[in-house]
Protein backbone atom coordinates (compact mmCIF):
# COMPACT_ATOMS: atom_id res chain seq x y z
CA UNK A 1 0.00 0.00 0.00
CA UNK A 2 1.33 3.46 -0.78
CA UNK A 3 2.85 5.48 2.02
CA UNK A 4 0.26 8.24 1.64
CA UNK A 5 -2.62 5.81 2.16
CA UNK A 6 -0.77 4.18 5.05
CA UNK A 7 -0.52 7.54 6.84
CA UNK A 8 -4.26 8.20 6.54
CA UNK A 9 -5.68 4.74 7.41
CA UNK A 10 -5.66 3.04 10.77
CA UNK A 11 -6.15 -0.76 10.78
CA UNK A 12 -8.73 -2.15 13.16
CA UNK A 13 -7.33 -4.48 15.83
CA UNK A 14 -8.03 -8.19 15.36
CA UNK A 15 -7.75 -11.03 17.83
CA UNK A 16 -6.52 -13.44 15.08
CA UNK A 17 -3.79 -11.18 13.74
CA UNK A 18 -0.20 -12.32 14.03
CA UNK A 19 1.99 -9.95 16.07
CA UNK A 20 4.45 -8.17 13.91
CA UNK A 21 7.73 -6.84 15.21
CA UNK A 22 7.82 -3.06 14.57
CA UNK A 23 10.45 -1.95 12.15
CA UNK A 24 13.05 0.34 13.65
CA UNK A 25 13.01 3.59 11.70
CA UNK A 26 16.26 5.03 10.55
CA UNK A 27 17.19 8.40 12.05
CA UNK A 28 16.46 11.33 9.76
CA UNK A 29 19.35 13.14 8.22
CA UNK A 30 20.39 16.79 8.46
CA UNK A 31 19.01 17.07 12.01
CA UNK A 32 15.35 17.03 10.84
CA UNK A 33 12.43 15.35 12.58
CA UNK A 34 9.46 13.93 10.72
CA UNK A 35 6.64 12.99 13.15
CA UNK A 36 4.19 10.38 11.86
CA UNK A 37 1.23 12.79 11.71
CA UNK A 38 3.16 15.49 9.84
CA UNK A 39 5.27 14.06 7.05
CA UNK A 40 6.47 17.47 5.94
CA UNK A 41 7.10 18.95 9.43
CA UNK A 42 10.65 20.06 10.08
CA UNK A 43 12.63 21.25 13.11
CA UNK A 44 15.98 22.98 13.35
CA UNK A 45 16.94 21.35 16.69
CA UNK A 46 18.61 17.95 17.15
CA UNK A 47 16.60 14.70 17.40
CA UNK A 48 16.54 11.81 19.81
CA UNK A 49 14.94 8.38 19.90
CA UNK A 50 12.40 7.46 22.57
CA UNK A 51 13.16 4.19 24.37
CA UNK A 52 9.42 3.61 25.05
CA UNK A 53 7.94 4.08 21.58
CA UNK A 54 10.97 3.79 19.31
CA UNK A 55 10.11 7.07 17.59
CA UNK A 56 12.52 9.83 16.68
CA UNK A 57 11.29 13.07 18.26
CA UNK A 58 12.49 16.66 18.39
CA UNK A 59 14.38 17.84 21.48
CA UNK A 60 12.77 21.24 21.79
CA UNK A 61 11.02 22.72 18.80
CA UNK A 62 7.36 22.02 18.03
CA UNK A 63 6.85 20.69 14.47
CA UNK A 64 5.38 23.24 12.15
CA UNK A 65 2.09 22.66 10.35
CA UNK A 66 2.18 21.37 6.77
CA UNK A 67 1.78 24.08 4.20
CA UNK A 68 -0.44 24.07 1.15
CA UNK A 69 0.42 25.27 -2.31
CA UNK A 70 -0.34 28.90 -1.40
CA UNK A 71 1.82 28.86 1.75
CA UNK A 72 -1.08 28.74 4.24
CA UNK A 73 -1.67 25.95 6.72
CA UNK A 74 -3.78 23.17 5.22
CA UNK A 75 -7.15 22.49 6.72
CA UNK A 76 -7.49 18.87 5.62
CA UNK A 77 -9.58 16.59 7.77
CA UNK A 78 -9.76 12.86 8.24
CA UNK A 79 -12.56 10.64 9.42
CA UNK A 80 -11.98 8.66 12.61
CA UNK A 81 -14.82 6.62 14.14
CA UNK A 82 -17.33 8.60 12.08
CA UNK A 83 -16.17 12.04 13.28
CA UNK A 84 -14.25 14.70 11.44
CA UNK A 85 -11.20 16.23 13.17
CA UNK A 86 -9.01 19.00 11.82
CA UNK A 87 -5.25 18.74 11.63
CA UNK A 88 -4.88 21.75 13.93
CA UNK A 89 -7.07 20.20 16.63
CA UNK A 90 -5.09 16.93 16.56
CA UNK A 91 -1.80 18.84 16.75
CA UNK A 92 -2.99 20.78 19.79
CA UNK A 93 -4.19 17.58 21.47
CA UNK A 94 -0.79 15.93 20.95
CA UNK A 95 1.09 18.94 22.35
CA UNK A 96 -1.03 19.04 25.51
CA UNK A 97 -0.76 15.26 26.05
CA UNK A 98 3.03 15.13 25.79
CA UNK A 99 4.91 14.29 28.98
CA UNK A 100 6.76 17.15 30.69
CA UNK A 101 10.28 17.60 29.36
CA UNK A 102 13.27 18.29 31.51
CA UNK A 103 14.09 22.04 31.69
CA UNK A 104 16.70 23.12 29.25
CA UNK A 105 20.06 24.13 30.50
CA UNK A 106 21.00 27.74 29.87
CA UNK A 107 23.69 28.19 27.30
CA UNK A 108 26.95 29.62 28.59
CA UNK A 109 26.92 32.31 25.92
CA UNK A 110 23.50 33.63 27.07
CA UNK A 111 24.57 34.41 30.65
CA UNK A 112 25.82 37.93 31.43
CA UNK A 113 29.57 38.38 31.77
CA UNK A 114 31.22 38.33 35.14
CA UNK A 115 30.75 41.50 37.18
CA UNK A 116 27.58 42.59 35.34
CA UNK A 117 24.10 42.43 36.91
CA UNK A 118 21.44 40.15 35.50
CA UNK A 119 18.94 41.88 33.19
CA UNK A 120 15.77 42.95 34.99
CA UNK A 121 12.65 40.86 34.54
CA UNK A 122 10.28 42.32 31.99
CA UNK A 123 12.88 44.54 30.30
CA UNK A 124 11.65 46.00 26.97
CA UNK A 125 12.95 44.34 23.81
CA UNK A 126 16.02 45.92 22.32
CA UNK A 127 17.18 47.50 25.58
CA UNK A 128 20.90 47.40 26.34
CA UNK A 129 21.47 44.91 29.12
CA UNK A 130 25.17 44.26 28.62
CA UNK A 131 26.23 47.35 30.60
CA UNK A 132 26.43 47.76 34.39
CA UNK A 133 23.35 49.33 35.96
CA UNK A 134 24.19 52.39 38.05
CA UNK A 135 21.99 52.74 41.14
CA UNK A 136 21.98 55.64 43.58
CA UNK A 137 23.86 55.03 46.79
CA UNK A 138 21.03 55.51 49.25
CA UNK A 139 23.09 54.27 52.20
CA UNK A 140 25.71 57.05 51.84
CA UNK A 141 25.20 59.65 54.62
CA UNK A 142 24.86 63.29 53.68
CA UNK A 143 27.77 65.59 54.55
CA UNK A 144 25.40 68.48 55.47
CA UNK A 145 24.50 68.81 59.13
CA UNK A 146 20.96 69.65 60.32
CA UNK A 147 20.18 73.33 60.72
CA UNK A 148 18.72 75.02 63.77
CA UNK A 149 16.94 78.20 64.82
CA UNK A 150 18.28 81.27 66.59
CA UNK A 151 16.69 82.68 69.70
CA UNK A 152 12.97 82.37 70.43
CA UNK A 153 9.99 82.85 68.09
CA UNK A 154 6.28 83.27 68.96
CA UNK A 155 3.32 82.99 66.60
CA UNK A 156 -0.46 82.53 66.75
CA UNK A 157 -2.91 80.66 64.50
CA UNK A 158 -6.73 80.79 64.81
CA UNK A 159 -8.87 78.00 63.29
CA UNK A 160 -12.63 77.88 63.94
CA UNK A 161 -12.31 80.04 67.07
CA UNK A 162 -9.57 77.79 68.52
CA UNK A 163 -6.31 79.62 69.24
CA UNK A 164 -2.99 77.86 68.67
CA UNK A 165 -0.08 79.73 70.31
CA UNK A 166 3.28 78.46 69.04
CA UNK A 167 6.66 78.91 70.70
CA UNK A 168 9.88 77.89 68.87
CA UNK A 169 13.04 78.01 71.00
CA UNK A 170 16.67 77.03 70.39
CA UNK A 171 17.85 74.55 73.05
CA UNK A 172 20.76 72.14 73.34
CA UNK A 173 19.72 69.87 76.23
CA UNK A 174 16.62 68.06 77.44
CA UNK A 175 16.66 70.13 80.60
CA UNK A 176 16.53 73.32 78.56
CA UNK A 177 13.56 71.99 76.57
CA UNK A 178 11.73 71.03 79.78
CA UNK A 179 12.28 74.56 81.07
CA UNK A 180 10.67 76.01 77.93
CA UNK A 181 7.61 73.74 78.36
CA UNK A 182 7.33 74.68 82.03
CA UNK A 183 7.43 78.38 81.13
CA UNK A 184 4.62 77.90 78.57
CA UNK A 185 2.46 76.05 81.11
CA UNK A 186 3.03 78.79 83.67
CA UNK A 187 2.25 81.61 81.23
CA UNK A 188 -0.86 79.97 79.76
CA UNK A 189 -2.03 78.17 82.88
CA UNK A 190 -5.71 78.21 81.83
CA UNK A 191 -5.13 76.54 78.43
CA UNK A 192 -6.36 72.99 77.87
CA UNK A 193 -3.41 71.54 75.91
CA UNK A 194 0.34 72.18 75.69
CA UNK A 195 1.64 69.87 72.93
CA UNK A 196 5.41 69.50 72.55
CA UNK A 197 7.87 68.30 69.88
CA UNK A 198 11.65 68.50 70.24
CA UNK A 199 14.76 67.37 68.33
CA UNK A 200 18.20 67.46 69.96
CA UNK A 201 21.73 66.41 69.09
CA UNK A 202 24.27 67.33 66.47
CA UNK A 203 22.84 64.72 64.09
CA UNK A 204 19.21 64.99 65.35
CA UNK A 205 19.47 61.69 67.21
CA UNK A 206 17.15 62.61 70.13
CA UNK A 207 13.48 63.16 69.28
CA UNK A 208 10.44 63.41 71.50
CA UNK A 209 6.79 64.46 71.21
CA UNK A 210 3.63 64.54 73.34
CA UNK A 211 -0.07 65.06 72.60
CA UNK A 212 -0.99 66.35 76.11
CA UNK A 213 -4.61 65.18 76.10
CA UNK A 214 -5.32 65.48 72.38
CA UNK A 215 -6.29 62.30 70.47
CA UNK A 216 -3.26 60.08 69.97
CA UNK A 217 -1.18 60.99 66.93
CA UNK A 218 -3.01 64.25 66.15
CA UNK A 219 -0.67 66.82 67.77
CA UNK A 220 2.84 65.82 68.83
CA UNK A 221 3.68 63.58 65.88
CA UNK A 222 2.53 66.07 63.19
CA UNK A 223 4.58 68.78 64.90
CA UNK A 224 7.62 66.52 64.99
CA UNK A 225 7.23 65.68 61.30
CA UNK A 226 7.33 69.38 60.42
CA UNK A 227 10.63 69.77 62.30
CA UNK A 228 12.04 66.71 60.51
CA UNK A 229 10.92 67.94 57.13
CA UNK A 230 12.65 71.29 57.71
CA UNK A 231 15.87 69.47 58.67
CA UNK A 232 16.21 71.07 62.12
CA UNK A 233 17.85 70.06 65.37
CA UNK A 234 18.43 71.58 68.82
CA UNK A 235 14.93 73.04 68.76
CA UNK A 236 11.75 72.64 70.80
CA UNK A 237 8.24 73.57 69.62
CA UNK A 238 5.39 74.11 72.09
CA UNK A 239 1.83 74.71 70.81
CA UNK A 240 -0.72 75.88 73.38
CA UNK A 241 -4.38 75.48 72.40
CA UNK A 242 -7.38 77.40 73.67
CA UNK A 243 -10.53 75.52 72.68
CA UNK A 244 -13.03 77.64 70.75
CA UNK A 245 -16.11 75.45 71.09
CA UNK A 246 -15.97 73.78 67.64
CA UNK A 247 -14.62 70.23 67.30
CA UNK A 248 -12.00 69.98 64.54
CA UNK A 249 -11.85 66.20 64.22
CA UNK A 250 -8.71 64.10 63.89
CA UNK A 251 -7.78 65.40 60.45
CA UNK A 252 -8.47 68.98 61.45
CA UNK A 253 -6.23 68.68 64.52
CA UNK A 254 -3.39 67.25 62.46
CA UNK A 255 -3.59 70.12 59.99
CA UNK A 256 -3.95 72.70 62.74
CA UNK A 257 -0.95 71.65 64.85
CA UNK A 258 1.34 71.03 61.87
CA UNK A 259 0.26 74.30 60.28
CA UNK A 260 0.92 76.23 63.48
CA UNK A 261 4.50 74.96 63.69
CA UNK A 262 5.14 75.52 59.98
CA UNK A 263 3.82 79.08 60.18
CA UNK A 264 6.08 79.86 63.15
CA UNK A 265 9.14 78.39 61.40
CA UNK A 266 8.50 80.59 58.37
CA UNK A 267 9.28 83.68 60.45
CA UNK A 268 11.96 82.14 62.71
CA UNK A 269 15.63 83.04 61.99
CA UNK A 270 17.47 79.95 60.74
CA UNK A 271 21.16 79.13 61.09
CA UNK A 272 23.04 76.26 59.49
CA UNK A 273 25.59 73.95 61.08
CA UNK A 274 29.08 73.58 59.60
CA UNK A 275 32.43 72.17 60.62
CA UNK A 276 34.81 75.14 60.88
CA UNK A 277 38.47 75.62 61.76
CA UNK A 278 38.98 77.45 65.06
CA UNK A 279 41.66 80.15 64.83
CA UNK A 280 42.96 82.48 67.55
CA UNK A 281 44.45 85.86 66.62
CA UNK A 282 46.45 87.61 69.36
CA UNK A 283 47.04 91.34 68.83
CA UNK A 284 48.31 94.16 71.06
CA UNK A 285 45.76 96.35 72.79
CA UNK A 286 46.68 99.28 70.59
CA UNK A 287 45.72 97.43 67.39
CA UNK A 288 42.79 95.43 68.78
CA UNK A 289 40.06 97.76 67.49
CA UNK A 290 41.47 98.03 63.98
CA UNK A 291 42.12 94.29 63.60
CA UNK A 292 38.66 93.45 65.01
CA UNK A 293 37.04 95.70 62.38
CA UNK A 294 39.05 93.98 59.63
CA UNK A 295 38.04 90.53 60.88
CA UNK A 296 34.34 91.42 61.17
CA UNK A 297 34.33 92.63 57.58
CA UNK A 298 36.13 89.47 56.42
CA UNK A 299 33.82 86.95 58.20
CA UNK A 300 30.71 88.71 56.85
CA UNK A 301 31.91 88.10 53.30
CA UNK A 302 33.20 84.52 53.75
CA UNK A 303 30.48 82.74 55.82
CA UNK A 304 32.63 82.67 58.93
CA UNK A 305 32.06 83.50 62.60
CA UNK A 306 33.87 85.97 64.88
CA UNK A 307 33.34 85.31 68.58
CA UNK A 308 33.69 87.72 71.47
CA UNK A 309 37.10 89.20 72.23
CA UNK A 310 39.00 87.86 75.23
CA UNK A 311 41.35 90.22 77.05
CA UNK A 312 44.36 88.73 78.85
CA UNK A 313 47.88 90.02 78.39
CA UNK A 314 46.69 90.94 74.91
CA UNK A 315 43.48 90.90 72.92
CA UNK A 316 42.59 87.44 71.62
CA UNK A 317 40.07 87.18 68.80
CA UNK A 318 38.59 83.74 68.01
CA UNK A 319 37.60 83.26 64.39
CA UNK A 320 35.80 80.21 62.93
CA UNK A 321 36.75 79.77 59.27
CA UNK A 322 35.80 77.11 56.72
CA UNK A 323 38.81 74.78 56.28
CA UNK A 324 39.09 75.44 52.55
CA UNK A 325 39.43 79.21 53.22
CA UNK A 326 42.30 78.92 55.71
CA UNK A 327 44.96 80.02 53.19
CA UNK A 328 42.81 82.96 52.07
CA UNK A 329 42.35 84.09 55.68
CA UNK A 330 46.10 83.98 56.39
CA UNK A 331 46.87 85.98 53.26
CA UNK A 332 44.26 88.66 54.00
CA UNK A 333 45.34 88.94 57.64
CA UNK A 334 48.97 89.33 56.67
CA UNK A 335 48.06 92.01 54.12
CA UNK A 336 45.97 93.98 56.67
CA UNK A 337 48.62 93.88 59.44
CA UNK A 338 51.76 93.97 57.26
CA UNK A 339 52.65 90.48 58.47
CA UNK A 340 52.82 91.49 62.14
CA UNK A 341 49.87 89.30 63.23
CA UNK A 342 49.35 85.59 62.56
CA UNK A 343 46.61 83.12 63.42
CA UNK A 344 47.05 79.93 65.43
CA UNK A 345 44.75 76.98 64.67
CA UNK A 346 43.31 75.11 67.66
CA UNK A 347 41.35 72.48 65.72
CA UNK A 348 37.88 72.11 64.23
CA UNK A 349 34.41 72.31 65.74
CA UNK A 350 30.77 72.55 64.71
CA UNK A 351 29.43 76.10 64.71
CA UNK A 352 26.23 77.92 63.76
CA UNK A 353 26.49 80.07 60.63
CA UNK A 354 23.70 82.54 59.78
CA UNK A 355 21.69 81.30 56.79
Coordinates of C-alpha atoms in Angstrom, one line a residue:
X1 CA 0.0 0.0 0.0
X2 CA 1.3 3.5 -0.8
X3 CA 2.8 5.5 2.0
X4 CA 0.3 8.2 1.6
X5 CA -2.6 5.8 2.2
X6 CA -0.8 4.2 5.1
X7 CA -0.5 7.5 6.8
X8 CA -4.3 8.2 6.5
X9 CA -5.7 4.7 7.4
X10 CA -5.7 3.0 10.8
X11 CA -6.1 -0.8 10.8
X12 CA -8.7 -2.2 13.2
X13 CA -7.3 -4.5 15.8
X14 CA -8.0 -8.2 15.4
X15 CA -7.8 -11.0 17.8
X16 CA -6.5 -13.4 15.1
X17 CA -3.8 -11.2 13.7
X18 CA -0.2 -12.3 14.0
X19 CA 2.0 -10.0 16.1
X20 CA 4.5 -8.2 13.9
X21 CA 7.7 -6.8 15.2
X22 CA 7.8 -3.1 14.6
X23 CA 10.5 -2.0 12.1
X24 CA 13.0 0.3 13.7
X25 CA 13.0 3.6 11.7
X26 CA 16.3 5.0 10.6
X27 CA 17.2 8.4 12.1
X28 CA 16.5 11.3 9.8
X29 CA 19.3 13.1 8.2
X30 CA 20.4 16.8 8.5
X31 CA 19.0 17.1 12.0
X32 CA 15.3 17.0 10.8
X33 CA 12.4 15.3 12.6
X34 CA 9.5 13.9 10.7
X35 CA 6.6 13.0 13.2
X36 CA 4.2 10.4 11.9
X37 CA 1.2 12.8 11.7
X38 CA 3.2 15.5 9.8
X39 CA 5.3 14.1 7.0
X40 CA 6.5 17.5 5.9
X41 CA 7.1 18.9 9.4
X42 CA 10.6 20.1 10.1
X43 CA 12.6 21.2 13.1
X44 CA 16.0 23.0 13.3
X45 CA 16.9 21.3 16.7
X46 CA 18.6 17.9 17.2
X47 CA 16.6 14.7 17.4
X48 CA 16.5 11.8 19.8
X49 CA 14.9 8.4 19.9
X50 CA 12.4 7.5 22.6
X51 CA 13.2 4.2 24.4
X52 CA 9.4 3.6 25.0
X53 CA 7.9 4.1 21.6
X54 CA 11.0 3.8 19.3
X55 CA 10.1 7.1 17.6
X56 CA 12.5 9.8 16.7
X57 CA 11.3 13.1 18.3
X58 CA 12.5 16.7 18.4
X59 CA 14.4 17.8 21.5
X60 CA 12.8 21.2 21.8
X61 CA 11.0 22.7 18.8
X62 CA 7.4 22.0 18.0
X63 CA 6.8 20.7 14.5
X64 CA 5.4 23.2 12.2
X65 CA 2.1 22.7 10.4
X66 CA 2.2 21.4 6.8
X67 CA 1.8 24.1 4.2
X68 CA -0.4 24.1 1.1
X69 CA 0.4 25.3 -2.3
X70 CA -0.3 28.9 -1.4
X71 CA 1.8 28.9 1.7
X72 CA -1.1 28.7 4.2
X73 CA -1.7 25.9 6.7
X74 CA -3.8 23.2 5.2
X75 CA -7.1 22.5 6.7
X76 CA -7.5 18.9 5.6
X77 CA -9.6 16.6 7.8
X78 CA -9.8 12.9 8.2
X79 CA -12.6 10.6 9.4
X80 CA -12.0 8.7 12.6
X81 CA -14.8 6.6 14.1
X82 CA -17.3 8.6 12.1
X83 CA -16.2 12.0 13.3
X84 CA -14.2 14.7 11.4
X85 CA -11.2 16.2 13.2
X86 CA -9.0 19.0 11.8
X87 CA -5.3 18.7 11.6
X88 CA -4.9 21.8 13.9
X89 CA -7.1 20.2 16.6
X90 CA -5.1 16.9 16.6
X91 CA -1.8 18.8 16.7
X92 CA -3.0 20.8 19.8
X93 CA -4.2 17.6 21.5
X94 CA -0.8 15.9 21.0
X95 CA 1.1 18.9 22.4
X96 CA -1.0 19.0 25.5
X97 CA -0.8 15.3 26.0
X98 CA 3.0 15.1 25.8
X99 CA 4.9 14.3 29.0
X100 CA 6.8 17.2 30.7
X101 CA 10.3 17.6 29.4
X102 CA 13.3 18.3 31.5
X103 CA 14.1 22.0 31.7
X104 CA 16.7 23.1 29.2
X105 CA 20.1 24.1 30.5
X106 CA 21.0 27.7 29.9
X107 CA 23.7 28.2 27.3
X108 CA 26.9 29.6 28.6
X109 CA 26.9 32.3 25.9
X110 CA 23.5 33.6 27.1
X111 CA 24.6 34.4 30.7
X112 CA 25.8 37.9 31.4
X113 CA 29.6 38.4 31.8
X114 CA 31.2 38.3 35.1
X115 CA 30.8 41.5 37.2
X116 CA 27.6 42.6 35.3
X117 CA 24.1 42.4 36.9
X118 CA 21.4 40.1 35.5
X119 CA 18.9 41.9 33.2
X120 CA 15.8 43.0 35.0
X121 CA 12.6 40.9 34.5
X122 CA 10.3 42.3 32.0
X123 CA 12.9 44.5 30.3
X124 CA 11.7 46.0 27.0
X125 CA 12.9 44.3 23.8
X126 CA 16.0 45.9 22.3
X127 CA 17.2 47.5 25.6
X128 CA 20.9 47.4 26.3
X129 CA 21.5 44.9 29.1
X130 CA 25.2 44.3 28.6
X131 CA 26.2 47.4 30.6
X132 CA 26.4 47.8 34.4
X133 CA 23.3 49.3 36.0
X134 CA 24.2 52.4 38.0
X135 CA 22.0 52.7 41.1
X136 CA 22.0 55.6 43.6
X137 CA 23.9 55.0 46.8
X138 CA 21.0 55.5 49.3
X139 CA 23.1 54.3 52.2
X140 CA 25.7 57.0 51.8
X141 CA 25.2 59.6 54.6
X142 CA 24.9 63.3 53.7
X143 CA 27.8 65.6 54.6
X144 CA 25.4 68.5 55.5
X145 CA 24.5 68.8 59.1
X146 CA 21.0 69.6 60.3
X147 CA 20.2 73.3 60.7
X148 CA 18.7 75.0 63.8
X149 CA 16.9 78.2 64.8
X150 CA 18.3 81.3 66.6
X151 CA 16.7 82.7 69.7
X152 CA 13.0 82.4 70.4
X153 CA 10.0 82.9 68.1
X154 CA 6.3 83.3 69.0
X155 CA 3.3 83.0 66.6
X156 CA -0.5 82.5 66.8
X157 CA -2.9 80.7 64.5
X158 CA -6.7 80.8 64.8
X159 CA -8.9 78.0 63.3
X160 CA -12.6 77.9 63.9
X161 CA -12.3 80.0 67.1
X162 CA -9.6 77.8 68.5
X163 CA -6.3 79.6 69.2
X164 CA -3.0 77.9 68.7
X165 CA -0.1 79.7 70.3
X166 CA 3.3 78.5 69.0
X167 CA 6.7 78.9 70.7
X168 CA 9.9 77.9 68.9
X169 CA 13.0 78.0 71.0
X170 CA 16.7 77.0 70.4
X171 CA 17.9 74.5 73.0
X172 CA 20.8 72.1 73.3
X173 CA 19.7 69.9 76.2
X174 CA 16.6 68.1 77.4
X175 CA 16.7 70.1 80.6
X176 CA 16.5 73.3 78.6
X177 CA 13.6 72.0 76.6
X178 CA 11.7 71.0 79.8
X179 CA 12.3 74.6 81.1
X180 CA 10.7 76.0 77.9
X181 CA 7.6 73.7 78.4
X182 CA 7.3 74.7 82.0
X183 CA 7.4 78.4 81.1
X184 CA 4.6 77.9 78.6
X185 CA 2.5 76.1 81.1
X186 CA 3.0 78.8 83.7
X187 CA 2.2 81.6 81.2
X188 CA -0.9 80.0 79.8
X189 CA -2.0 78.2 82.9
X190 CA -5.7 78.2 81.8
X191 CA -5.1 76.5 78.4
X192 CA -6.4 73.0 77.9
X193 CA -3.4 71.5 75.9
X194 CA 0.3 72.2 75.7
X195 CA 1.6 69.9 72.9
X196 CA 5.4 69.5 72.5
X197 CA 7.9 68.3 69.9
X198 CA 11.6 68.5 70.2
X199 CA 14.8 67.4 68.3
X200 CA 18.2 67.5 70.0
X201 CA 21.7 66.4 69.1
X202 CA 24.3 67.3 66.5
X203 CA 22.8 64.7 64.1
X204 CA 19.2 65.0 65.4
X205 CA 19.5 61.7 67.2
X206 CA 17.1 62.6 70.1
X207 CA 13.5 63.2 69.3
X208 CA 10.4 63.4 71.5
X209 CA 6.8 64.5 71.2
X210 CA 3.6 64.5 73.3
X211 CA -0.1 65.1 72.6
X212 CA -1.0 66.3 76.1
X213 CA -4.6 65.2 76.1
X214 CA -5.3 65.5 72.4
X215 CA -6.3 62.3 70.5
X216 CA -3.3 60.1 70.0
X217 CA -1.2 61.0 66.9
X218 CA -3.0 64.3 66.1
X219 CA -0.7 66.8 67.8
X220 CA 2.8 65.8 68.8
X221 CA 3.7 63.6 65.9
X222 CA 2.5 66.1 63.2
X223 CA 4.6 68.8 64.9
X224 CA 7.6 66.5 65.0
X225 CA 7.2 65.7 61.3
X226 CA 7.3 69.4 60.4
X227 CA 10.6 69.8 62.3
X228 CA 12.0 66.7 60.5
X229 CA 10.9 67.9 57.1
X230 CA 12.6 71.3 57.7
X231 CA 15.9 69.5 58.7
X232 CA 16.2 71.1 62.1
X233 CA 17.9 70.1 65.4
X234 CA 18.4 71.6 68.8
X235 CA 14.9 73.0 68.8
X236 CA 11.7 72.6 70.8
X237 CA 8.2 73.6 69.6
X238 CA 5.4 74.1 72.1
X239 CA 1.8 74.7 70.8
X240 CA -0.7 75.9 73.4
X241 CA -4.4 75.5 72.4
X242 CA -7.4 77.4 73.7
X243 CA -10.5 75.5 72.7
X244 CA -13.0 77.6 70.7
X245 CA -16.1 75.4 71.1
X246 CA -16.0 73.8 67.6
X247 CA -14.6 70.2 67.3
X248 CA -12.0 70.0 64.5
X249 CA -11.8 66.2 64.2
X250 CA -8.7 64.1 63.9
X251 CA -7.8 65.4 60.5
X252 CA -8.5 69.0 61.5
X253 CA -6.2 68.7 64.5
X254 CA -3.4 67.2 62.5
X255 CA -3.6 70.1 60.0
X256 CA -3.9 72.7 62.7
X257 CA -0.9 71.6 64.8
X258 CA 1.3 71.0 61.9
X259 CA 0.3 74.3 60.3
X260 CA 0.9 76.2 63.5
X261 CA 4.5 75.0 63.7
X262 CA 5.1 75.5 60.0
X263 CA 3.8 79.1 60.2
X264 CA 6.1 79.9 63.1
X265 CA 9.1 78.4 61.4
X266 CA 8.5 80.6 58.4
X267 CA 9.3 83.7 60.5
X268 CA 12.0 82.1 62.7
X269 CA 15.6 83.0 62.0
X270 CA 17.5 79.9 60.7
X271 CA 21.2 79.1 61.1
X272 CA 23.0 76.3 59.5
X273 CA 25.6 74.0 61.1
X274 CA 29.1 73.6 59.6
X275 CA 32.4 72.2 60.6
X276 CA 34.8 75.1 60.9
X277 CA 38.5 75.6 61.8
X278 CA 39.0 77.5 65.1
X279 CA 41.7 80.2 64.8
X280 CA 43.0 82.5 67.5
X281 CA 44.5 85.9 66.6
X282 CA 46.4 87.6 69.4
X283 CA 47.0 91.3 68.8
X284 CA 48.3 94.2 71.1
X285 CA 45.8 96.3 72.8
X286 CA 46.7 99.3 70.6
X287 CA 45.7 97.4 67.4
X288 CA 42.8 95.4 68.8
X289 CA 40.1 97.8 67.5
X290 CA 41.5 98.0 64.0
X291 CA 42.1 94.3 63.6
X292 CA 38.7 93.5 65.0
X293 CA 37.0 95.7 62.4
X294 CA 39.0 94.0 59.6
X295 CA 38.0 90.5 60.9
X296 CA 34.3 91.4 61.2
X297 CA 34.3 92.6 57.6
X298 CA 36.1 89.5 56.4
X299 CA 33.8 86.9 58.2
X300 CA 30.7 88.7 56.9
X301 CA 31.9 88.1 53.3
X302 CA 33.2 84.5 53.8
X303 CA 30.5 82.7 55.8
X304 CA 32.6 82.7 58.9
X305 CA 32.1 83.5 62.6
X306 CA 33.9 86.0 64.9
X307 CA 33.3 85.3 68.6
X308 CA 33.7 87.7 71.5
X309 CA 37.1 89.2 72.2
X310 CA 39.0 87.9 75.2
X311 CA 41.3 90.2 77.1
X312 CA 44.4 88.7 78.8
X313 CA 47.9 90.0 78.4
X314 CA 46.7 90.9 74.9
X315 CA 43.5 90.9 72.9
X316 CA 42.6 87.4 71.6
X317 CA 40.1 87.2 68.8
X318 CA 38.6 83.7 68.0
X319 CA 37.6 83.3 64.4
X320 CA 35.8 80.2 62.9
X321 CA 36.7 79.8 59.3
X322 CA 35.8 77.1 56.7
X323 CA 38.8 74.8 56.3
X324 CA 39.1 75.4 52.5
X325 CA 39.4 79.2 53.2
X326 CA 42.3 78.9 55.7
X327 CA 45.0 80.0 53.2
X328 CA 42.8 83.0 52.1
X329 CA 42.4 84.1 55.7
X330 CA 46.1 84.0 56.4
X331 CA 46.9 86.0 53.3
X332 CA 44.3 88.7 54.0
X333 CA 45.3 88.9 57.6
X334 CA 49.0 89.3 56.7
X335 CA 48.1 92.0 54.1
X336 CA 46.0 94.0 56.7
X337 CA 48.6 93.9 59.4
X338 CA 51.8 94.0 57.3
X339 CA 52.7 90.5 58.5
X340 CA 52.8 91.5 62.1
X341 CA 49.9 89.3 63.2
X342 CA 49.4 85.6 62.6
X343 CA 46.6 83.1 63.4
X344 CA 47.0 79.9 65.4
X345 CA 44.7 77.0 64.7
X346 CA 43.3 75.1 67.7
X347 CA 41.4 72.5 65.7
X348 CA 37.9 72.1 64.2
X349 CA 34.4 72.3 65.7
X350 CA 30.8 72.5 64.7
X351 CA 29.4 76.1 64.7
X352 CA 26.2 77.9 63.8
X353 CA 26.5 80.1 60.6
X354 CA 23.7 82.5 59.8
X355 CA 21.7 81.3 56.8

